[in-house]
PDB file of C-alpha atoms and ligand atoms in Angstrom:
ATOM      1  CA  MET A  25     -24.134  -1.049  13.267  1.00 84.00           C
ATOM      2  CA  ARG A  26     -24.474  -2.639   9.789  1.00 85.00           C
ATOM      3  CA  ASP A  27     -21.956  -1.153   7.445  1.00 94.00           C
ATOM      4  CA  CYS A  28     -19.642   0.626  10.077  1.00 98.00           C
ATOM      5  CA  LEU A  29     -16.134  -0.182   9.481  1.00 98.00           C
ATOM      6  CA  PHE A  30     -15.273   0.237  13.064  1.00 98.00           C
ATOM      7  CA  CYS A  31     -17.892  -1.656  14.184  1.00 98.00           C
ATOM      8  CA  GLY A  32     -16.808  -4.865  11.978  1.00 98.00           C
ATOM      9  CA  ILE A  33     -13.016  -4.466  13.603  1.00 98.00           C
ATOM     10  CA  ALA A  34     -14.564  -4.329  16.891  1.00 98.00           C
ATOM     11  CA  ALA A  35     -16.549  -7.518  15.650  1.00 97.00           C
ATOM     12  CA  GLY A  36     -13.783  -8.899  14.654  1.00 97.00           C
ATOM     13  CA  ASP A  37     -14.736  -9.196  11.194  1.00 97.00           C
ATOM     14  CA  THR A  38     -12.678  -6.959   9.651  1.00 97.00           C
ATOM     15  CA  PRO A  39      -8.953  -7.079  10.086  1.00 98.00           C
ATOM     16  CA  ALA A  40      -6.838  -4.864  11.809  1.00 98.00           C
ATOM     17  CA  THR A  41      -3.620  -4.639  13.945  1.00 98.00           C
ATOM     18  CA  LEU A  42      -4.750  -4.965  17.532  1.00 98.00           C
ATOM     19  CA  VAL A  43      -2.674  -3.065  20.067  1.00 98.00           C
ATOM     20  CA  LEU A  44      -4.982  -3.001  23.367  1.00 98.00           C
ATOM     21  CA  GLU A  45      -8.284  -4.888  23.782  1.00 98.00           C
ATOM     22  CA  ARG A  46     -10.493  -3.838  26.738  1.00 98.00           C
ATOM     23  CA  PRO A  47     -13.607  -4.801  27.375  1.00 98.00           C
ATOM     24  CA  ARG A  48     -15.214  -1.530  25.842  1.00 98.00           C
ATOM     25  CA  THR A  49     -12.531  -0.539  24.040  1.00 98.00           C
ATOM     26  CA  LEU A  50     -10.224  -1.178  21.462  1.00 98.00           C
ATOM     27  CA  GLY A  51      -7.011   0.134  19.956  1.00 98.00           C
ATOM     28  CA  PHE A  52      -5.571  -0.762  16.681  1.00 98.00           C
ATOM     29  CA  ARG A  53      -3.140   0.423  14.319  1.00 98.00           C
ATOM     30  CA  ASP A  54      -4.272   3.425  11.537  1.00 98.00           C
ATOM     31  CA  LEU A  55      -3.880   2.027   8.219  1.00 98.00           C
ATOM     32  CA  ASN A  56      -2.556   5.506   6.977  1.00 98.00           C
ATOM     33  CA  PRO A  57      -0.159   6.640   9.970  1.00 98.00           C
ATOM     34  CA  GLN A  58       0.888  10.008  10.214  1.00 97.00           C
ATOM     35  CA  ALA A  59       3.485   9.460  13.048  1.00 98.00           C
ATOM     36  CA  PRO A  60       5.508   6.858  14.144  1.00 98.00           C
ATOM     37  CA  THR A  61       2.886   5.816  16.400  1.00 98.00           C
ATOM     38  CA  HIS A  62      -0.633   6.199  15.197  1.00 98.00           C
ATOM     39  CA  VAL A  63      -3.512   4.306  17.107  1.00 98.00           C
ATOM     40  CA  LEU A  64      -6.851   4.743  16.616  1.00 99.00           C
ATOM     41  CA  VAL A  65      -9.047   3.804  19.915  1.00 99.00           C
ATOM     42  CA  ILE A  66     -12.720   2.922  19.816  1.00 98.00           C
ATOM     43  CA  THR A  67     -15.575   1.961  21.603  1.00 98.00           C
ATOM     44  CA  ARG A  68     -17.096  -1.373  21.113  1.00 98.00           C
ATOM     45  CA  ASP A  69     -20.722   0.246  21.091  1.00 98.00           C
ATOM     46  CA  HIS A  70     -21.609   2.414  17.889  1.00 98.00           C
ATOM     47  CA  HIS A  71     -21.493   6.111  18.591  1.00 98.00           C
ATOM     48  CA  ALA A  72     -20.795   8.659  15.769  1.00 98.00           C
ATOM     49  CA  ASP A  73     -18.470  10.909  17.062  1.00 98.00           C
ATOM     50  CA  VAL A  74     -17.378  11.903  20.566  1.00 98.00           C
ATOM     51  CA  GLY A  75     -20.042  14.791  21.332  1.00 98.00           C
ATOM     52  CA  THR A  76     -22.733  12.198  21.145  1.00 98.00           C
ATOM     53  CA  LEU A  77     -20.911   9.224  23.164  1.00 98.00           C
ATOM     54  CA  ALA A  78     -19.659  12.256  25.680  1.00 98.00           C
ATOM     55  CA  HIS A  79     -23.164  12.774  26.342  1.00 98.00           C
ATOM     56  CA  ALA A  80     -24.585   9.329  26.099  1.00 98.00           C
ATOM     57  CA  ASP A  81     -21.978   7.581  28.384  1.00 98.00           C
ATOM     58  CA  PRO A  82     -19.685   9.397  29.932  1.00 98.00           C
ATOM     59  CA  THR A  83     -18.243   6.597  32.126  1.00 98.00           C
ATOM     60  CA  LEU A  84     -17.434   4.608  28.918  1.00 98.00           C
ATOM     61  CA  MET A  85     -15.765   7.832  27.353  1.00 98.00           C
ATOM     62  CA  ALA A  86     -13.647   8.386  29.960  1.00 98.00           C
ATOM     63  CA  GLU A  87     -12.618   4.648  29.293  1.00 98.00           C
ATOM     64  CA  LEU A  88     -11.750   5.557  26.103  1.00 98.00           C
ATOM     65  CA  MET A  89      -9.540   8.167  27.385  1.00 98.00           C
ATOM     66  CA  ALA A  90      -7.681   6.011  29.655  1.00 98.00           C
ATOM     67  CA  THR A  91      -7.605   3.317  27.042  1.00 98.00           C
ATOM     68  CA  GLY A  92      -5.723   5.968  25.169  1.00 98.00           C
ATOM     69  CA  HIS A  93      -3.470   7.217  27.289  1.00 98.00           C
ATOM     70  CA  ASP A  94      -2.640   2.740  28.083  1.00 98.00           C
ATOM     71  CA  VAL A  95      -1.977   2.949  24.737  1.00 98.00           C
ATOM     72  CA  ALA A  96       0.952   5.744  25.005  1.00 98.00           C
ATOM     73  CA  VAL A  97       2.178   3.946  28.070  1.00 98.00           C
ATOM     74  CA  GLN A  98       2.414   0.749  26.512  1.00 98.00           C
ATOM     75  CA  GLU A  99       3.794   2.529  23.230  1.00 98.00           C
ATOM     76  CA  GLY A 100       6.612   4.025  25.252  1.00 98.00           C
ATOM     77  CA  ILE A 101       5.958   7.744  24.177  1.00 98.00           C
ATOM     78  CA  THR A 102       4.246   8.980  27.629  1.00 98.00           C
ATOM     79  CA  GLY A 103       8.131  10.623  28.348  1.00 98.00           C
ATOM     80  CA  THR A 104       8.693  12.193  24.661  1.00 98.00           C
ATOM     81  CA  GLY A 105       4.673  13.518  24.576  1.00 98.00           C
ATOM     82  CA  TYR A 106       1.776  12.452  22.272  1.00 98.00           C
ATOM     83  CA  ARG A 107      -1.448  13.853  21.154  1.00 98.00           C
ATOM     84  CA  SER A 108      -5.137  13.064  21.752  1.00 98.00           C
ATOM     85  CA  VAL A 109      -7.516  13.521  18.710  1.00 98.00           C
ATOM     86  CA  PHE A 110     -11.138  13.634  17.975  1.00 98.00           C
ATOM     87  CA  ASN A 111     -12.090  14.766  14.460  1.00 98.00           C
ATOM     88  CA  SER A 112     -15.436  15.917  14.334  1.00 98.00           C
ATOM     89  CA  GLY A 113     -17.605  16.440  11.364  1.00 97.00           C
ATOM     90  CA  ARG A 114     -16.522  18.091   8.075  1.00 97.00           C
ATOM     91  CA  ASP A 115     -14.030  20.664   8.572  1.00 97.00           C
ATOM     92  CA  ALA A 116     -12.184  18.496  10.643  1.00 97.00           C
ATOM     93  CA  HIS A 117     -12.617  15.919   8.112  1.00 97.00           C
ATOM     94  CA  GLN A 118     -14.099  12.932   9.955  1.00 98.00           C
ATOM     95  CA  SER A 119     -14.117  10.116   7.639  1.00 98.00           C
ATOM     96  CA  VAL A 120     -15.475   7.762   9.783  1.00 98.00           C
ATOM     97  CA  GLN A 121     -18.830   8.010  11.965  1.00 98.00           C
ATOM     98  CA  HIS A 122     -17.713   6.133  14.434  1.00 98.00           C
ATOM     99  CA  VAL A 123     -16.255   7.748  17.522  1.00 98.00           C
ATOM    100  CA  HIS A 124     -12.313   7.279  17.149  1.00 98.00           C
ATOM    101  CA  LEU A 125      -9.291   8.581  19.860  1.00 99.00           C
ATOM    102  CA  HIS A 126      -6.009   9.559  17.596  1.00 98.00           C
ATOM    103  CA  VAL A 127      -2.930   8.640  19.844  1.00 98.00           C
ATOM    104  CA  LEU A 128      -0.027  10.281  18.036  1.00 98.00           C
ATOM    105  CA  GLY A 129       3.318  10.289  18.681  1.00 98.00           C
ATOM    106  CA  GLY A 130       7.389   9.395  18.262  1.00 98.00           C
ATOM    107  CA  ARG A 131       8.147  12.926  16.560  1.00 98.00           C
ATOM    108  CA  ASP A 132       7.569  16.187  17.227  1.00 97.00           C
ATOM    109  CA  MET A 133       4.160  17.173  16.279  1.00 95.00           C
ATOM    110  CA  GLY A 134       4.089  20.517  15.645  1.00 95.00           C
ATOM    111  CA  TRP A 135       1.259  23.097  16.739  1.00 95.00           C
ATOM    112  CA  PRO A 136      -0.998  24.352  15.163  1.00 93.00           C
ATOM    113  CA  PRO A 137      -2.035  21.491  13.190  1.00 89.00           C
ATOM    114  CA  GLY A 138      -2.857  21.687  10.084  1.00 76.00           C
TER     115      GLY A 138
HETATM  116  P1  LIG B 216     -10.848  10.517  10.912  1.00 97.39           P
HETATM  117  O1  LIG B 216     -10.289  11.669   9.765  1.00 97.39           O
HETATM  118  O2  LIG B 216     -10.214  11.373  12.298  1.00 97.39           O
HETATM  119  O3  LIG B 216     -12.074  10.247  10.406  1.00 97.39           O
HETATM  120  O4  LIG B 216     -10.146   9.533  11.030  1.00 97.39           O
HETATM  121  C1  LIG B 216      -9.979   8.037  10.001  1.00 97.39           C
HETATM  122  C2  LIG B 216      -9.283   7.342  10.057  1.00 97.39           C
HETATM  123  O5  LIG B 216      -9.180   6.030   9.890  1.00 97.39           O
HETATM  124  C3  LIG B 216      -7.758   7.512   9.116  1.00 97.39           C
HETATM  125  O6  LIG B 216      -7.107   8.137   9.647  1.00 97.39           O
HETATM  126  C4  LIG B 216      -7.474   6.307   8.027  1.00 97.39           C
HETATM  127  C5  LIG B 216      -7.758   5.320   9.356  1.00 97.39           C
HETATM  128  N1  LIG B 216      -9.173   4.352   8.568  1.00 97.39           N
HETATM  129  C6  LIG B 216      -9.732   4.679   7.656  1.00 97.39           C
HETATM  130  N2  LIG B 216      -9.772   2.791   7.190  1.00 97.39           N
HETATM  131  C7  LIG B 216      -9.271   2.100   8.267  1.00 97.39           C
HETATM  132  C8  LIG B 216      -9.098   0.932   7.969  1.00 97.39           C
HETATM  133  O7  LIG B 216      -9.850  -0.099   7.185  1.00 97.39           O
HETATM  134  N3  LIG B 216      -8.073   0.298   8.973  1.00 97.39           N
HETATM  135  C9  LIG B 216      -7.552   0.643   9.726  1.00 97.39           C
HETATM  136  N4  LIG B 216      -6.953   0.544  10.832  1.00 97.39           N
HETATM  137  N5  LIG B 216      -7.651   2.291   9.599  1.00 97.39           N
HETATM  138  C10 LIG B 216      -8.235   3.007   8.873  1.00 97.39           C
END
């Protein structure tokens, strides 16, 4: 999709530090990390948010979650634990309108989140 930041990363037009590449999904480091491990996992296809993706393509939704888990394995944080987050809409502070799974870990994450 034109003018979409994460479509640009998926296409290789916008630089990012890639950590895991799959045919339909991609993991890269967050520019503003909130934990020692903070990776964003996206679908290469454009979907605005997690609800849209889940209804449009449940198989791809499952692939996104599996890629997130594989990122956590690769980062070595499954033993200590990690958090998976989707922000949707204004109140959740979704700032990029292309579905992205935050995979966070490497420290005590605390609960509830802010
Ligand atoms: P959210 O608030 O859920 O929409 O999270 C968007 C995340 O995207 C935020 O944690 C910062 C990250 N981000 C924004 N611009 C860039 C970028 O150009 N490159 C990378 N790697 N991450 C970005």
